Amino acid sequence: MEKFYITTPIYYPSANFHIGHCYTTIIADAIARYKRLTGYDVFFLTGTDEHGQKIENKAKENNVTPKEYVDKIVDNAKDLWKSLGISYDKFIRTTDKYHEEAVQKIFTRLYEQGDIYKGEYEGLYCTPCESFWTESQLVDGKCPDCGREVHPVKEESYFFKLSKYQDKIVKYYNSHPDFIQPESRKNEMINNFIKPGLEDLCVSRTTFNWGIPVTFDSKHVIYVWIDALTNYITALGYLSDDDTLFKKYWPADLHLVGKEIVRFHTIIWPALLMALDLPLPKKVFGHGWLVLDGGKISKSNGNYKDPREYIKDYGVDAVRYFALREVSFGNDGNFSEEALINRTNADLVNTLGNLLNRTISMSYKYFGGKVLNDNINEEIDDDLINTASNLYKVVEDKMNNLRVNEALEEIINLLRKCNKYIDDTTPWILAKDEANNGRLSTILYNLLESIRIATVLLQPFIPSTTEKIFDQLNISKKDYNSSKTFGVLEVNSKLKEPKPLFERIEKKL
Ligand code: MSP
């Protein structure tokens, strides 16, 4: 079985997660589920990035230890992932002992082989973003990421020889044109960072304690990026007693990250892996942000609700569907409750829910809920049957290119076609004359089969809804292959009573 290793960024547990974090995680989950459905041996990793000054400060503000502070947020995050149906295989915390030990070994090894050296850091530091900046990178004298004050710092630090890997990184980009996606992000990396020249990277700090100590120089703690990026290999047991998973799954097939951290994943991470003599990930996809009134939804903007409130009000699959469908993947997209409601009503309630309900209700009304098919086909059926039969190929092509929203659009299009097919074939008129029963049975069969195929392919995206549909269709075959054949639903089987899948959302905002 071919393997597929997919990761989300590890999130900072500095506050409870918002819908922006859900966005990345839901997309990763849908891709992981899709790969599993199509026969891959998937390993899906997510987790939390728990060290650093910001967390240390937050804990102080709250009069608790950093570990107590992050423990609470991690519990909350795990509960959130559970309510969203996130099917991760492993949740890594950078405070896990195996991770800390592996990071120390990595740091020591890089030091011993001369890739890390001791020096002095002088620069400007943004505490909330945990980022160093040079004078020329500032915007109006402030942090270019968050717009807040930066502070001059001067301290003894260890440095990683990033500059040494510049040519090798460029070579890698050239020989692996798909490494950075979308293409525009690759150009950004080359023009904004590589062309001006890579500088060596500060990888340790002495001004805070909440981090992994450098084993051979204990006043230093390892600064965020070496600690964070390496999670993708330590989670698999790299440099531990048992590295079976590492041997099986590394290199990653896909690191899914927000656009603001593409630089770390496509410059620093490859250089670290080169220094460790390890293969590089196959792909880094930098997606856009969910924005709210033009601004990024973020902890520091404070402009968000607990995502569980949306789940409670609209259902888990409405939230998942919105994240997967609304935004053209790679670009920024607007998030609002109104857009979530409109999207749910249009696609899930009207197109999918009504179609299922109409079709099963007609099957009950005309044939007592029995699946029948007298094979009386007409030309009008061809387009529907062809679209349904080929859907898996179209979806596969979209998913392989990570066009998740387009994959969903294709599936919804089939359902729209079904609704139009009902309007065009007018079963309620045929039903007036028993002589049409044969044709009527075929029309209903074509509809049920199209719905079934769409449902098989919808499983990775809205898994709790597809369970309900399978239940009403009374079918246990849900595997990928069953989406490749039109005619799997058994004649003479019995459907379950129609039950609305969704309620129309009438909420006034
Ligand atoms: N800890 C680092 C990542 C280390 S990975 C080795 C970090 N954490 S974070 O908590 O700030 O979250 C980063 C990720 O959360 C982003 O890269 C992005 O995937 C996701 N998002 C956070 N806010 C988001 C939006 N408003 N919209 C979409 N995604 C967002 O950076």
mmCIF file of C-alpha atoms and ligand atoms in Angstrom, residues 8-14 17-25 48-50 54 224-225 227-232 256-262 264-265 287-292 295-299 332-333, ligand 1:
data_model
loop_
_atom_site.group_PDB
_atom_site.id
_atom_site.type_symbol
_atom_site.label_atom_id
_atom_site.label_comp_id
_atom_site.label_asym_id
_atom_site.label_seq_id
_atom_site.Cartn_x
_atom_site.Cartn_y
_atom_site.Cartn_z
ATOM 1 C CA THR A 8 -0.713 20.602 9.774
ATOM 2 C CA PRO A 9 1.451 23.264 11.394
ATOM 3 C CA ILE A 10 1.756 22.747 15.122
ATOM 4 C CA TYR A 11 -0.272 25.568 16.613
ATOM 5 C CA TYR A 12 0.765 27.902 19.418
ATOM 6 C CA PRO A 13 -1.369 27.169 22.465
ATOM 7 C CA SER A 14 -1.198 30.782 23.592
ATOM 8 C CA PHE A 17 -8.053 28.049 18.873
ATOM 9 C CA HIS A 18 -10.246 29.959 16.440
ATOM 10 C CA ILE A 19 -11.864 29.220 13.106
ATOM 11 C CA GLY A 20 -8.583 30.052 11.275
ATOM 12 C CA HIS A 21 -6.834 27.118 12.959
ATOM 13 C CA CYS A 22 -9.858 24.972 12.160
ATOM 14 C CA TYR A 23 -9.525 25.957 8.515
ATOM 15 C CA THR A 24 -6.077 24.380 8.078
ATOM 16 C CA THR A 25 -6.983 21.366 10.162
ATOM 17 C CA THR A 48 1.012 22.116 19.422
ATOM 18 C CA ASP A 49 4.133 24.284 19.517
ATOM 19 C CA GLU A 50 4.376 25.007 23.207
ATOM 20 C CA LYS A 54 5.033 34.473 24.597
ATOM 21 C CA VAL A 224 11.383 28.178 18.340
ATOM 22 C CA TRP A 225 12.048 27.079 14.765
ATOM 23 C CA ASP A 227 12.164 23.025 18.162
ATOM 24 C CA ALA A 228 9.019 23.448 16.048
ATOM 25 C CA LEU A 229 9.945 22.293 12.539
ATOM 26 C CA THR A 230 11.579 19.110 13.740
ATOM 27 C CA ASN A 231 8.224 17.927 15.116
ATOM 28 C CA TYR A 232 7.504 16.476 11.685
ATOM 29 C CA LEU A 256 -0.050 22.103 4.767
ATOM 30 C CA VAL A 257 0.713 25.559 6.196
ATOM 31 C CA GLY A 258 -0.640 29.088 6.255
ATOM 32 C CA LYS A 259 1.022 31.518 3.870
ATOM 33 C CA GLU A 260 2.838 33.394 6.660
ATOM 34 C CA ILE A 261 4.964 30.358 7.521
ATOM 35 C CA VAL A 262 5.806 29.151 4.025
ATOM 36 C CA PHE A 264 10.065 28.585 7.431
ATOM 37 C CA HIS A 265 8.924 25.438 5.692
ATOM 38 C CA HIS A 287 -2.876 28.375 1.858
ATOM 39 C CA GLY A 288 -4.431 31.784 2.354
ATOM 40 C CA TRP A 289 -6.093 33.175 5.450
ATOM 41 C CA LEU A 290 -9.637 33.393 6.535
ATOM 42 C CA VAL A 291 -10.212 37.081 6.939
ATOM 43 C CA LEU A 292 -12.887 38.958 8.770
ATOM 44 C CA GLY A 295 -8.260 41.521 8.752
ATOM 45 C CA LYS A 296 -6.822 38.102 9.559
ATOM 46 C CA ILE A 297 -8.821 36.246 12.170
ATOM 47 C CA SER A 298 -6.297 35.964 14.928
ATOM 48 C CA LYS A 299 -5.768 35.638 18.616
ATOM 49 C CA ASP A 332 -7.629 34.459 1.227
ATOM 50 C CA GLY A 333 -11.321 34.059 1.853
HETATM 51 N N1 MSP B 1 3.665 27.445 15.755
HETATM 52 C C1 MSP B 1 3.773 28.008 14.468
HETATM 53 C C2 MSP B 1 3.857 26.942 13.406
HETATM 54 C C3 MSP B 1 4.980 25.972 13.541
HETATM 55 S S1 MSP B 1 4.915 24.715 12.342
HETATM 56 C C4 MSP B 1 6.320 23.876 12.510
HETATM 57 C C5 MSP B 1 2.568 28.898 14.191
HETATM 58 N N2 MSP B 1 1.477 28.673 14.968
HETATM 59 S S2 MSP B 1 0.073 29.490 14.900
HETATM 60 O O1 MSP B 1 -0.719 29.080 16.033
HETATM 61 O O2 MSP B 1 0.330 30.876 14.737
HETATM 62 O O3 MSP B 1 -0.721 28.910 13.719
HETATM 63 C C6 MSP B 1 -0.292 28.846 12.498
HETATM 64 C C7 MSP B 1 -1.272 28.257 11.504
HETATM 65 O O4 MSP B 1 -2.640 28.391 11.850
HETATM 66 C C8 MSP B 1 -1.139 29.035 10.227
HETATM 67 O O5 MSP B 1 -0.030 28.689 9.485
HETATM 68 C C9 MSP B 1 -2.399 28.660 9.541
HETATM 69 O O6 MSP B 1 -2.237 27.387 8.980
HETATM 70 C C10 MSP B 1 -3.411 28.609 10.693
HETATM 71 N N3 MSP B 1 -4.122 29.884 10.815
HETATM 72 C C11 MSP B 1 -4.082 30.764 11.861
HETATM 73 N N4 MSP B 1 -4.911 31.808 11.593
HETATM 74 C C12 MSP B 1 -5.511 31.624 10.409
HETATM 75 C C13 MSP B 1 -6.461 32.317 9.656
HETATM 76 N N5 MSP B 1 -7.024 33.433 10.059
HETATM 77 N N6 MSP B 1 -6.818 31.784 8.468
HETATM 78 C C14 MSP B 1 -6.297 30.599 8.019
HETATM 79 N N7 MSP B 1 -5.393 29.946 8.696
HETATM 80 C C15 MSP B 1 -4.966 30.419 9.900
HETATM 81 O O7 MSP B 1 2.644 29.706 13.308
#
